[in-house]
Coordinates of N, CA and C in Angstrom, one line a residue:
Chain A
G72 N 31.8 5.7 15.0 CA 31.8 4.4 15.8 C 32.0 4.4 17.3
Q73 N 32.0 3.3 17.6 CA 32.5 3.2 18.9 C 34.1 3.3 19.4
Q74 N 34.1 4.2 20.7 CA 35.4 4.9 21.0 C 35.5 4.1 22.3
L75 N 36.9 3.4 22.3 CA 37.7 3.1 23.4 C 38.7 4.0 23.6
N76 N 38.8 4.4 24.9 CA 40.1 5.1 25.5 C 40.8 4.5 26.4
Q77 N 42.0 4.2 25.6 CA 43.1 3.4 26.2 C 44.3 4.3 26.8
S78 N 44.7 4.1 27.9 CA 46.0 4.7 28.3 C 46.7 3.8 29.3
P79 N 47.9 4.2 29.4 CA 48.8 5.1 28.8 C 49.0 4.7 27.3
Q80 N 49.5 5.8 26.7 CA 50.1 5.5 25.1 C 50.7 4.7 24.6
S81 N 51.8 5.3 26.1 CA 53.2 4.5 25.7 C 53.7 4.2 27.4
M82 N 54.9 3.4 27.5 CA 55.7 3.5 28.7 C 57.0 2.8 28.6
F83 N 57.9 3.5 29.6 CA 59.2 2.5 29.1 C 59.5 2.3 30.5
I84 N 59.4 1.0 30.8 CA 60.3 0.5 32.2 C 61.1 -0.4 32.3
Q85 N 61.9 -0.5 33.5 CA 62.7 -1.3 33.5 C 62.5 -3.0 33.7
E86 N 63.4 -3.6 33.3 CA 63.2 -5.2 33.4 C 62.7 -5.7 34.8
G87 N 61.9 -6.2 35.1 CA 61.8 -6.5 36.6 C 60.4 -5.9 36.8
E88 N 59.9 -4.4 36.2 CA 59.0 -3.9 37.2 C 57.8 -4.6 36.2
D89 N 56.4 -4.1 37.6 CA 55.3 -4.3 36.9 C 54.3 -3.2 35.9
V90 N 53.4 -3.3 35.3 CA 53.2 -2.5 34.6 C 51.4 -2.8 34.6
S91 N 50.8 -1.7 34.4 CA 49.6 -1.4 34.2 C 48.7 -0.3 33.1
M92 N 47.9 -1.2 32.4 CA 47.3 -0.3 31.4 C 45.6 -0.5 31.4
N93 N 44.8 0.7 31.1 CA 43.4 0.4 31.2 C 42.7 0.8 30.1
C94 N 41.8 0.6 30.1 CA 40.8 1.0 28.8 C 39.2 1.2 28.9
T95 N 38.8 2.3 29.1 CA 37.5 2.6 29.1 C 36.5 3.2 28.1
S96 N 35.1 3.0 28.6 CA 34.1 3.4 27.0 C 33.1 4.0 28.0
S97 N 32.2 4.5 27.1 CA 30.8 5.6 27.3 C 29.9 4.4 27.4
S98 N 30.3 3.1 26.4 CA 29.1 1.9 26.4 C 29.6 1.1 27.7
I99 N 28.3 0.0 27.6 CA 28.2 -1.4 28.5 C 28.6 -2.2 27.4
F100 N 30.0 -3.1 27.4 CA 30.0 -4.0 26.7 C 29.8 -5.5 27.2
N101 N 29.8 -6.6 26.3 CA 29.6 -8.0 27.4 C 31.1 -8.8 27.2
T102 N 31.8 -8.4 26.4 CA 33.1 -9.0 26.6 C 34.3 -7.6 26.2
W103 N 35.4 -8.2 26.8 CA 36.4 -7.3 26.6 C 37.9 -8.3 26.3
L104 N 39.0 -8.0 25.4 CA 39.8 -8.4 24.9 C 41.0 -7.8 24.9
W105 N 42.3 -8.3 25.5 CA 43.4 -7.6 25.6 C 44.3 -8.5 24.3
Y106 N 44.7 -7.8 23.0 CA 45.7 -8.4 22.3 C 47.0 -7.7 22.6
K107 N 48.1 -8.4 22.1 CA 49.7 -8.1 22.0 C 49.7 -8.4 20.4
Q108 N 50.7 -7.3 20.2 CA 51.2 -6.9 18.8 C 52.7 -6.7 18.8
D109 N 52.9 -8.0 18.2 CA 55.0 -7.7 18.0 C 55.1 -6.9 16.8
P110 N 56.2 -6.4 16.8 CA 56.7 -5.7 15.3 C 56.5 -6.3 14.3
G111 N 56.2 -6.1 13.4 CA 56.0 -6.7 12.0 C 54.8 -8.0 11.9
E112 N 54.1 -8.0 13.1 CA 53.0 -9.4 13.2 C 51.9 -8.8 13.3
G113 N 50.7 -9.7 13.5 CA 49.4 -9.5 13.7 C 49.0 -9.7 15.5
P114 N 48.0 -9.0 15.8 CA 47.9 -9.1 17.3 C 47.4 -10.3 17.5
V115 N 48.0 -10.9 18.7 CA 47.6 -12.1 19.2 C 46.9 -12.0 20.3
L116 N 45.8 -12.7 20.4 CA 45.2 -12.5 21.9 C 45.5 -13.1 23.2
L117 N 45.6 -12.2 24.3 CA 46.3 -12.6 25.4 C 45.0 -12.9 26.6
I118 N 44.2 -12.6 26.4 CA 43.1 -12.4 27.7 C 41.4 -12.3 26.8
A119 N 40.9 -13.2 27.1 CA 39.3 -12.7 26.9 C 38.3 -12.8 28.5
L120 N 37.8 -11.7 28.5 CA 36.9 -11.3 29.7 C 35.0 -11.3 29.4
Y121 N 34.7 -12.7 30.0 CA 33.3 -12.4 29.6 C 32.2 -11.9 30.6
K122 N 32.7 -11.6 32.0 CA 31.8 -11.5 33.1 C 32.2 -10.2 33.8
A123 N 31.1 -9.1 34.0 CA 31.4 -8.3 34.9 C 31.9 -8.7 36.1
G124 N 33.4 -8.0 36.6 CA 33.9 -8.1 37.8 C 35.0 -9.8 37.8
E125 N 35.0 -10.2 36.3 CA 35.6 -11.3 36.6 C 37.3 -10.8 36.1
L126 N 38.0 -11.5 36.9 CA 39.7 -11.6 37.0 C 40.3 -12.7 36.4
T127 N 41.1 -12.8 35.4 CA 41.3 -13.8 34.8 C 43.3 -13.7 34.8
S128 N 43.6 -14.4 34.6 CA 45.2 -14.2 34.6 C 45.7 -15.4 33.8
N129 N 46.8 -15.0 33.0 CA 47.2 -15.8 32.1 C 48.7 -15.8 32.2
G130 N 49.4 -16.7 32.9 CA 50.9 -16.7 33.1 C 51.1 -14.8 34.4
R131 N 52.1 -14.2 33.7 CA 52.4 -13.1 34.5 C 51.4 -11.9 34.2
L132 N 50.4 -12.1 33.4 CA 49.4 -11.2 32.8 C 48.1 -11.4 33.5
T133 N 47.5 -10.3 33.9 CA 46.4 -10.6 34.5 C 45.4 -9.6 34.4
A134 N 44.1 -9.6 34.0 CA 43.1 -8.6 33.2 C 41.9 -8.9 34.3
Q135 N 41.2 -7.7 34.3 CA 40.0 -7.3 34.9 C 38.8 -7.0 34.0
F136 N 37.3 -7.7 34.1 CA 36.4 -6.8 33.3 C 35.7 -6.0 34.5
G137 N 35.6 -4.9 34.3 CA 35.2 -3.4 35.1 C 33.4 -3.8 35.5
I138 N 33.2 -3.8 36.9 CA 31.8 -4.3 37.3 C 31.2 -3.3 36.6
T139 N 31.3 -2.0 36.2 CA 30.5 -1.3 35.4 C 30.3 -1.7 34.0
R140 N 30.8 -2.6 33.6 CA 30.8 -3.2 32.3 C 31.6 -2.3 31.6
K141 N 32.1 -1.3 31.8 CA 32.6 0.2 30.6 C 34.2 0.1 30.4
D142 N 34.6 -0.7 31.6 CA 36.6 -0.6 31.6 C 37.2 -2.1 31.7
S143 N 38.3 -2.2 31.8 CA 39.0 -3.3 31.7 C 40.3 -2.7 32.3
F144 N 41.1 -3.5 33.0 CA 42.5 -3.4 33.0 C 43.6 -4.7 32.7
L145 N 44.6 -4.1 32.5 CA 45.8 -5.3 32.2 C 47.2 -5.0 33.3
N146 N 47.4 -5.8 33.8 CA 48.6 -5.7 34.8 C 49.6 -7.1 33.8
I147 N 51.2 -6.2 33.7 CA 51.9 -7.3 33.5 C 53.0 -7.2 34.7
S148 N 53.4 -8.9 35.7 CA 54.0 -8.4 36.7 C 55.6 -9.0 36.2
A149 N 56.5 -8.1 36.8 CA 57.6 -9.1 36.5 C 58.2 -8.7 35.2
S150 N 58.2 -7.8 34.2 CA 58.5 -7.7 33.2 C 59.5 -8.1 32.6
I151 N 59.8 -9.1 31.5 CA 60.9 -9.1 31.2 C 61.2 -8.4 29.3
P152 N 62.0 -8.3 28.7 CA 62.3 -7.9 27.5 C 61.2 -7.8 26.1
S153 N 60.9 -9.6 26.2 CA 60.1 -9.7 25.4 C 58.6 -9.8 25.8
D154 N 58.1 -8.6 26.7 CA 56.9 -8.2 27.0 C 56.9 -7.0 25.8
V155 N 57.9 -6.6 25.3 CA 58.0 -5.6 24.3 C 56.9 -5.7 23.2
G156 N 56.0 -4.7 23.1 CA 55.2 -4.5 22.0 C 54.2 -3.7 22.0
I157 N 53.0 -3.5 21.3 CA 51.9 -2.9 21.5 C 50.7 -3.8 22.0
Y158 N 50.0 -3.2 23.2 CA 48.8 -3.8 23.6 C 47.8 -3.2 23.2
F159 N 46.7 -3.8 22.9 CA 45.4 -3.1 23.1 C 44.2 -3.9 23.6
C160 N 43.2 -2.9 24.0 CA 42.2 -3.7 24.4 C 41.1 -3.4 23.3
A161 N 40.1 -4.6 23.3 CA 39.2 -4.7 22.0 C 37.9 -5.0 23.0
I162 N 36.6 -4.6 22.2 CA 35.5 -5.4 22.4 C 35.1 -5.9 21.3
T163 N 33.7 -6.9 21.7 CA 33.3 -7.5 20.1 C 31.9 -6.5 20.2
Q164 N 31.6 -6.3 19.2 CA 30.3 -5.6 18.6 C 29.6 -6.3 17.7
G165 N 28.3 -6.5 18.2 CA 27.0 -7.0 17.0 C 27.6 -8.6 17.2
G166 N 26.6 -9.5 16.9 CA 26.7 -10.7 16.9 C 27.9 -11.4 16.0
S167 N 28.4 -10.6 14.9 CA 29.5 -11.0 14.0 C 30.9 -11.0 14.5
E168 N 30.7 -10.5 15.7 CA 32.4 -10.6 16.6 C 32.9 -9.6 16.2
K169 N 32.5 -8.6 15.5 CA 33.2 -7.5 14.9 C 34.4 -6.9 16.2
L170 N 35.5 -6.8 16.1 CA 36.2 -6.4 17.0 C 36.6 -4.7 16.7
V171 N 36.4 -4.3 18.0 CA 36.6 -2.4 17.8 C 38.0 -2.5 19.1
F172 N 39.2 -1.9 18.7 CA 40.4 -1.6 19.1 C 40.2 0.0 19.8
G173 N 40.6 -0.1 20.7 CA 41.8 1.1 21.0 C 42.9 1.3 20.8
K174 N 43.6 2.2 21.0 CA 44.4 2.7 20.2 C 46.2 2.4 20.3
G175 N 46.2 1.3 21.4 CA 47.0 0.9 21.7 C 48.0 1.3 22.8
M176 N 48.8 0.6 23.6 CA 50.0 0.9 24.6 C 51.0 0.5 24.2
K177 N 52.4 1.3 23.9 CA 53.4 0.9 23.4 C 54.1 0.4 24.8
L178 N 54.8 -0.6 24.7 CA 55.7 -0.8 25.7 C 57.0 -1.2 25.4
T179 N 57.8 -0.5 26.2 CA 59.1 -0.5 25.7 C 59.9 -1.2 27.4
V180 N 60.8 -2.1 27.4 CA 61.5 -2.8 28.7 C 62.9 -2.6 28.4
N181 N 63.3 -1.7 29.2 CA 65.2 -1.9 29.4 C 65.6 -3.0 29.5
P182 N 66.4 -3.4 29.4 CA 67.0 -4.5 30.2 C 68.1 -4.5 31.2
Chain B
N36 N 48.7 -27.3 10.7 CA 47.8 -25.5 10.2 C 48.6 -24.4 10.1
A37 N 48.5 -23.8 8.9 CA 49.4 -22.7 8.6 C 49.1 -21.4 9.4
G38 N 47.6 -21.5 9.8 CA 46.8 -20.7 10.1 C 46.0 -19.5 9.5
V39 N 46.2 -18.1 9.7 CA 45.8 -17.2 8.7 C 47.0 -16.7 7.3
T40 N 47.0 -16.9 6.3 CA 48.3 -16.3 5.6 C 47.8 -15.5 4.6
Q41 N 48.5 -14.2 4.3 CA 48.4 -12.8 3.4 C 49.6 -12.7 2.7
T42 N 49.3 -12.5 1.5 CA 50.3 -12.3 0.6 C 49.7 -10.9 -0.4
P43 N 50.4 -9.4 -0.7 CA 52.1 -9.9 -0.8 C 52.3 -9.6 0.9
K44 N 53.4 -9.5 1.0 CA 53.9 -8.9 2.6 C 54.1 -7.4 2.3
F45 N 54.5 -6.9 1.1 CA 54.8 -5.7 0.9 C 54.5 -5.1 -0.3
R46 N 54.1 -4.0 -0.2 CA 53.8 -3.7 -2.1 C 53.5 -2.2 -2.2
I47 N 54.2 -1.8 -2.7 CA 54.3 0.1 -3.4 C 53.2 0.0 -4.5
L48 N 52.3 0.8 -4.3 CA 51.3 1.2 -5.5 C 51.4 2.5 -5.9
K49 N 51.1 2.8 -7.3 CA 51.0 4.1 -7.7 C 49.3 4.5 -7.7
I50 N 49.2 6.0 -7.4 CA 47.7 6.4 -7.3 C 47.1 5.7 -8.6
G51 N 46.1 5.3 -8.4 CA 45.0 5.0 -9.4 C 44.7 3.4 -9.6
Q52 N 46.3 2.8 -9.3 CA 46.4 1.3 -9.6 C 45.6 0.9 -8.6
S53 N 45.4 -0.9 -9.0 CA 44.4 -1.5 -8.6 C 44.8 -2.9 -8.2
M54 N 44.9 -3.2 -7.0 CA 45.5 -4.8 -6.7 C 44.6 -5.7 -5.5
T55 N 45.1 -6.6 -5.5 CA 44.1 -7.7 -4.9 C 45.3 -7.8 -3.6
L56 N 44.7 -8.0 -2.1 CA 45.5 -8.5 -1.2 C 44.7 -9.7 -0.9
Q57 N 45.2 -11.0 -0.6 CA 44.9 -12.4 -0.7 C 44.9 -12.9 1.0
C58 N 43.8 -13.5 1.3 CA 44.0 -13.9 2.5 C 43.4 -15.5 2.4
T59 N 44.1 -16.2 2.9 CA 43.8 -17.9 3.3 C 44.0 -18.1 4.4
Q60 N 42.8 -19.3 4.9 CA 43.1 -19.6 6.5 C 42.6 -21.1 5.9
D61 N 43.2 -22.2 6.8 CA 43.1 -23.8 6.8 C 42.3 -24.0 8.3
M62 N 41.6 -23.2 9.0 CA 41.2 -23.9 10.1 C 39.7 -24.0 9.9
N63 N 39.2 -24.1 8.8 CA 37.9 -24.4 8.6 C 37.1 -23.0 9.2
H64 N 37.2 -21.6 9.6 CA 36.5 -20.9 10.4 C 35.8 -20.2 9.4
N65 N 34.4 -20.1 9.5 CA 33.2 -19.7 9.3 C 33.3 -18.1 9.1
Y66 N 33.9 -17.4 9.9 CA 33.9 -15.8 9.9 C 35.2 -15.7 9.6
M67 N 35.5 -14.1 8.4 CA 36.7 -13.9 8.5 C 36.8 -12.1 8.1
Y68 N 37.5 -11.5 8.8 CA 37.5 -9.9 8.7 C 38.7 -9.4 8.1
W69 N 38.6 -7.9 7.5 CA 39.7 -7.3 7.4 C 39.7 -6.2 7.9
Y70 N 41.1 -6.0 8.1 CA 41.4 -4.6 9.0 C 42.1 -3.8 8.5
R71 N 42.4 -2.5 8.8 CA 43.4 -1.7 8.6 C 44.4 -1.1 9.8
Q72 N 45.6 -0.6 9.8 CA 45.9 -0.3 11.0 C 46.9 0.5 10.8
D73 N 46.5 2.2 10.6 CA 47.2 3.3 10.8 C 48.5 3.5 11.7
P74 N 49.2 4.4 11.3 CA 50.5 4.2 12.4 C 49.7 5.0 13.7
G75 N 50.2 4.6 14.8 CA 49.9 4.8 15.8 C 48.1 4.9 16.3
M76 N 47.6 4.1 15.9 CA 46.1 3.5 15.8 C 45.9 2.0 16.1
G77 N 44.9 1.9 16.5 CA 44.1 0.6 16.6 C 43.8 0.2 15.4
L78 N 43.0 -1.2 15.3 CA 42.9 -1.7 13.9 C 41.6 -1.5 14.0
K79 N 41.4 -0.9 12.8 CA 39.7 -0.5 12.2 C 39.1 -1.5 11.0
L80 N 37.8 -2.1 11.2 CA 37.4 -3.2 10.3 C 36.6 -2.5 9.2
I81 N 37.4 -3.3 8.0 CA 36.8 -2.5 6.9 C 36.0 -3.5 6.0
Y82 N 35.6 -5.0 6.1 CA 34.9 -5.9 5.5 C 34.6 -6.9 6.7
Y83 N 33.7 -7.9 6.3 CA 33.7 -8.7 7.0 C 32.6 -10.1 6.3
S84 N 32.8 -11.1 6.8 CA 32.3 -12.3 5.7 C 31.6 -13.4 7.2
V85 N 30.5 -13.9 7.1 CA 30.1 -14.5 8.1 C 30.2 -16.2 7.2
G86 N 30.4 -16.0 5.9 CA 30.7 -17.5 5.4 C 30.5 -16.9 3.9
A87 N 30.6 -18.2 3.3 CA 31.1 -18.5 1.5 C 29.9 -17.5 1.2
G88 N 29.9 -16.7 0.3 CA 29.3 -16.0 -0.4 C 28.2 -14.5 0.4
I89 N 28.6 -14.6 1.5 CA 27.8 -13.4 2.4 C 29.2 -12.6 2.8
T90 N 29.1 -11.3 2.5 CA 30.1 -10.0 3.1 C 29.4 -9.0 3.5
D91 N 29.7 -8.0 4.7 CA 29.0 -7.2 5.0 C 30.6 -6.0 5.3
K92 N 30.1 -4.5 4.9 CA 30.6 -3.5 5.3 C 30.8 -3.7 6.8
G93 N 32.4 -2.7 7.1 CA 32.5 -2.8 8.7 C 32.8 -0.9 8.3
E94 N 33.5 -0.8 9.3 CA 33.6 0.8 9.7 C 34.3 1.5 8.6
V95 N 34.9 0.8 7.9 CA 35.7 1.8 7.2 C 35.6 1.1 5.6
P96 N 34.7 1.1 5.0 CA 34.3 0.2 3.5 C 35.0 1.0 2.5
N97 N 35.1 2.3 2.3 CA 35.0 2.7 1.2 C 36.4 2.7 0.4
G98 N 36.4 2.6 -1.0 CA 37.5 2.2 -1.4 C 38.0 0.9 -1.7
Y99 N 37.3 -0.3 -1.0 CA 37.6 -1.5 -1.2 C 36.4 -2.0 -1.4
N100 N 36.8 -3.6 -2.2 CA 35.8 -4.5 -2.6 C 36.0 -6.0 -1.9
V101 N 35.2 -6.8 -1.6 CA 35.8 -8.0 -1.3 C 34.9 -9.0 -1.9
S102 N 35.3 -10.2 -1.8 CA 34.0 -11.3 -2.1 C 34.9 -12.6 -1.4
R103 N 33.6 -13.6 -1.3 CA 34.0 -15.0 -0.5 C 33.3 -16.0 -1.3
S104 N 34.0 -16.9 -2.1 CA 33.8 -17.7 -3.0 C 33.9 -19.0 -2.1
T105 N 34.8 -19.2 -1.5 CA 35.2 -20.3 -0.8 C 35.3 -20.1 0.9
T106 N 35.4 -20.9 1.7 CA 35.2 -20.8 3.4 C 36.8 -20.3 3.5
E107 N 37.7 -20.8 2.6 CA 39.1 -20.7 2.9 C 39.7 -19.2 2.6
D108 N 39.2 -18.3 1.3 CA 39.5 -17.1 0.9 C 38.9 -16.2 0.9
F109 N 39.6 -15.0 1.3 CA 38.8 -13.8 1.7 C 39.8 -12.3 1.1
P110 N 39.6 -12.3 -0.3 CA 40.5 -11.5 -0.9 C 39.7 -10.1 -0.6
L111 N 41.0 -9.1 -0.6 CA 40.1 -7.5 -0.3 C 40.9 -6.9 -1.7
R112 N 40.0 -6.1 -2.6 CA 40.7 -5.7 -3.6 C 40.5 -3.7 -3.5
L113 N 41.7 -3.2 -4.2 CA 41.5 -1.7 -4.1 C 41.3 -1.6 -5.7
E114 N 40.7 -1.0 -5.8 CA 40.1 -0.6 -7.5 C 41.2 0.4 -7.9
L115 N 41.1 1.9 -7.3 CA 41.4 3.3 -7.5 C 42.4 2.9 -6.2
A116 N 43.9 2.9 -6.1 CA 44.5 3.0 -5.2 C 44.7 4.7 -4.7
A117 N 44.4 5.0 -3.7 CA 44.3 6.6 -3.2 C 46.0 6.7 -1.8
P118 N 46.2 7.9 -1.7 CA 47.5 7.6 -0.9 C 46.5 7.8 0.5
S119 N 45.8 7.9 1.0 CA 44.8 7.4 2.2 C 45.0 6.0 2.5
Q120 N 44.8 5.3 1.3 CA 45.0 3.9 1.6 C 46.2 3.2 2.1
T121 N 47.5 4.1 2.1 CA 48.6 3.3 2.9 C 48.2 3.3 3.9
S122 N 48.8 1.9 4.5 CA 48.3 1.2 5.7 C 49.0 0.0 5.7
V123 N 48.5 -0.5 6.8 CA 48.9 -2.2 7.0 C 47.7 -2.8 7.3
Y124 N 47.4 -3.8 6.2 CA 46.2 -4.4 6.4 C 46.2 -5.8 6.9
F125 N 45.3 -6.2 7.9 CA 45.4 -7.3 8.6 C 43.9 -8.5 8.0
C126 N 44.1 -9.4 7.8 CA 43.1 -10.2 7.8 C 42.8 -11.0 9.0
A127 N 41.5 -11.4 9.2 CA 41.6 -12.3 10.6 C 40.4 -13.3 10.5
S128 N 40.2 -14.5 11.2 CA 39.3 -15.4 11.2 C 39.1 -16.0 12.3
T129 N 37.6 -16.4 12.4 CA 37.2 -17.0 13.5 C 36.1 -18.1 13.5
L130 N 36.1 -18.9 14.6 CA 34.7 -19.8 14.3 C 33.7 -19.7 15.2
L131 N 32.6 -19.2 14.6 CA 31.5 -18.5 15.7 C 30.4 -20.0 15.4
L132 N 29.9 -20.3 16.5 CA 29.1 -21.4 16.4 C 27.8 -21.1 17.4
G133 N 26.5 -21.6 17.4 CA 25.6 -21.5 18.2 C 24.8 -20.4 17.7
L134 N 24.1 -20.1 19.0 CA 22.7 -19.2 18.8 C 23.6 -18.2 19.7
A135 N 22.9 -16.7 19.0 CA 23.0 -15.5 20.2 C 24.8 -15.5 20.5
G136 N 25.1 -15.4 19.3 CA 26.7 -15.2 18.8 C 27.9 -15.6 19.9
V137 N 27.4 -16.8 20.4 CA 28.1 -17.3 21.2 C 29.4 -18.2 20.3
Y138 N 30.7 -17.7 20.6 CA 31.6 -18.7 19.7 C 32.6 -19.1 20.5
T139 N 33.2 -20.2 19.9 CA 33.9 -21.0 20.7 C 35.5 -20.8 20.4
D140 N 35.8 -19.9 19.7 CA 37.5 -19.7 19.4 C 37.4 -18.4 19.2
T141 N 38.6 -17.8 19.0 CA 39.4 -16.4 19.1 C 39.6 -15.7 17.5
Q142 N 39.7 -14.9 17.5 CA 40.0 -14.4 16.1 C 41.5 -14.6 16.1
Y143 N 41.9 -14.9 14.8 CA 43.4 -15.3 14.9 C 43.6 -14.3 13.6
F144 N 44.7 -13.7 13.6 CA 45.3 -12.7 12.4 C 46.5 -13.0 11.7
G145 N 46.1 -12.8 10.4 CA 47.5 -13.2 9.8 C 48.2 -12.3 10.0
P146 N 50.0 -12.3 9.4 CA 50.7 -11.5 9.3 C 50.9 -9.7 9.2
G147 N 49.9 -9.5 8.2 CA 49.9 -8.6 7.8 C 50.5 -8.0 6.2
T148 N 49.7 -7.4 5.4 CA 50.1 -6.7 4.2 C 50.8 -5.1 4.3
R149 N 51.7 -4.7 4.3 CA 52.3 -3.2 4.1 C 52.0 -2.8 3.0
L150 N 51.2 -2.0 2.6 CA 50.9 -1.2 1.7 C 50.8 0.4 1.8
T151 N 51.6 0.6 0.5 CA 52.4 2.1 0.1 C 51.7 2.8 -1.1
V152 N 51.0 3.9 -0.9 CA 50.2 4.2 -2.2 C 51.1 5.9 -2.8
L153 N 52.0 5.9 -3.8 CA 52.5 7.1 -3.7 C 51.8 7.9 -4.9

């Protein structure tokens, strides 16, 4: 199956710091998605990217679809305690919008 | 709207037992999916359905069965539970319209079912 390489695997930061994470693949994709999963919950979509080079913001979150279409990054600025959770990159595969997920990045924010 | 609901939230099975994980969505979405999430891993697709009466295998379908008799419901069946099926199971749905896979909505996930097979 398709492999998405997501890094880093975990981060421990202080409240107020910025954090960056990225996702790479050996294949080209038309859509990159970023999800957040809170403990005990299902993933929730944060940002969807549909065009190479596209830079999209959602509040303190900014994500970019790489020019090569093989990578994407997500930035969180001025982190707050509720940013704690696991962040996943994902791509859609095939005509049925099947999701393939990266392994996730566990974020811990110390107040 | 309740969105995507899943029952039960937790379940412990013995090896060889069977059970059905229930998933219901009230958003009139045509596409539904079952994923499993193992510790420290992302979600992997088990089965999906593009509409009532139509199902297809995902990446890890072995040991599972599904059916889709209505738009709202997409149950996942485990016939002979094995320890390797210990995982958290998520159901998701989306609305996919138009040609060429252009979709007008995102995938909404349920809260998950945590299954342990001993």
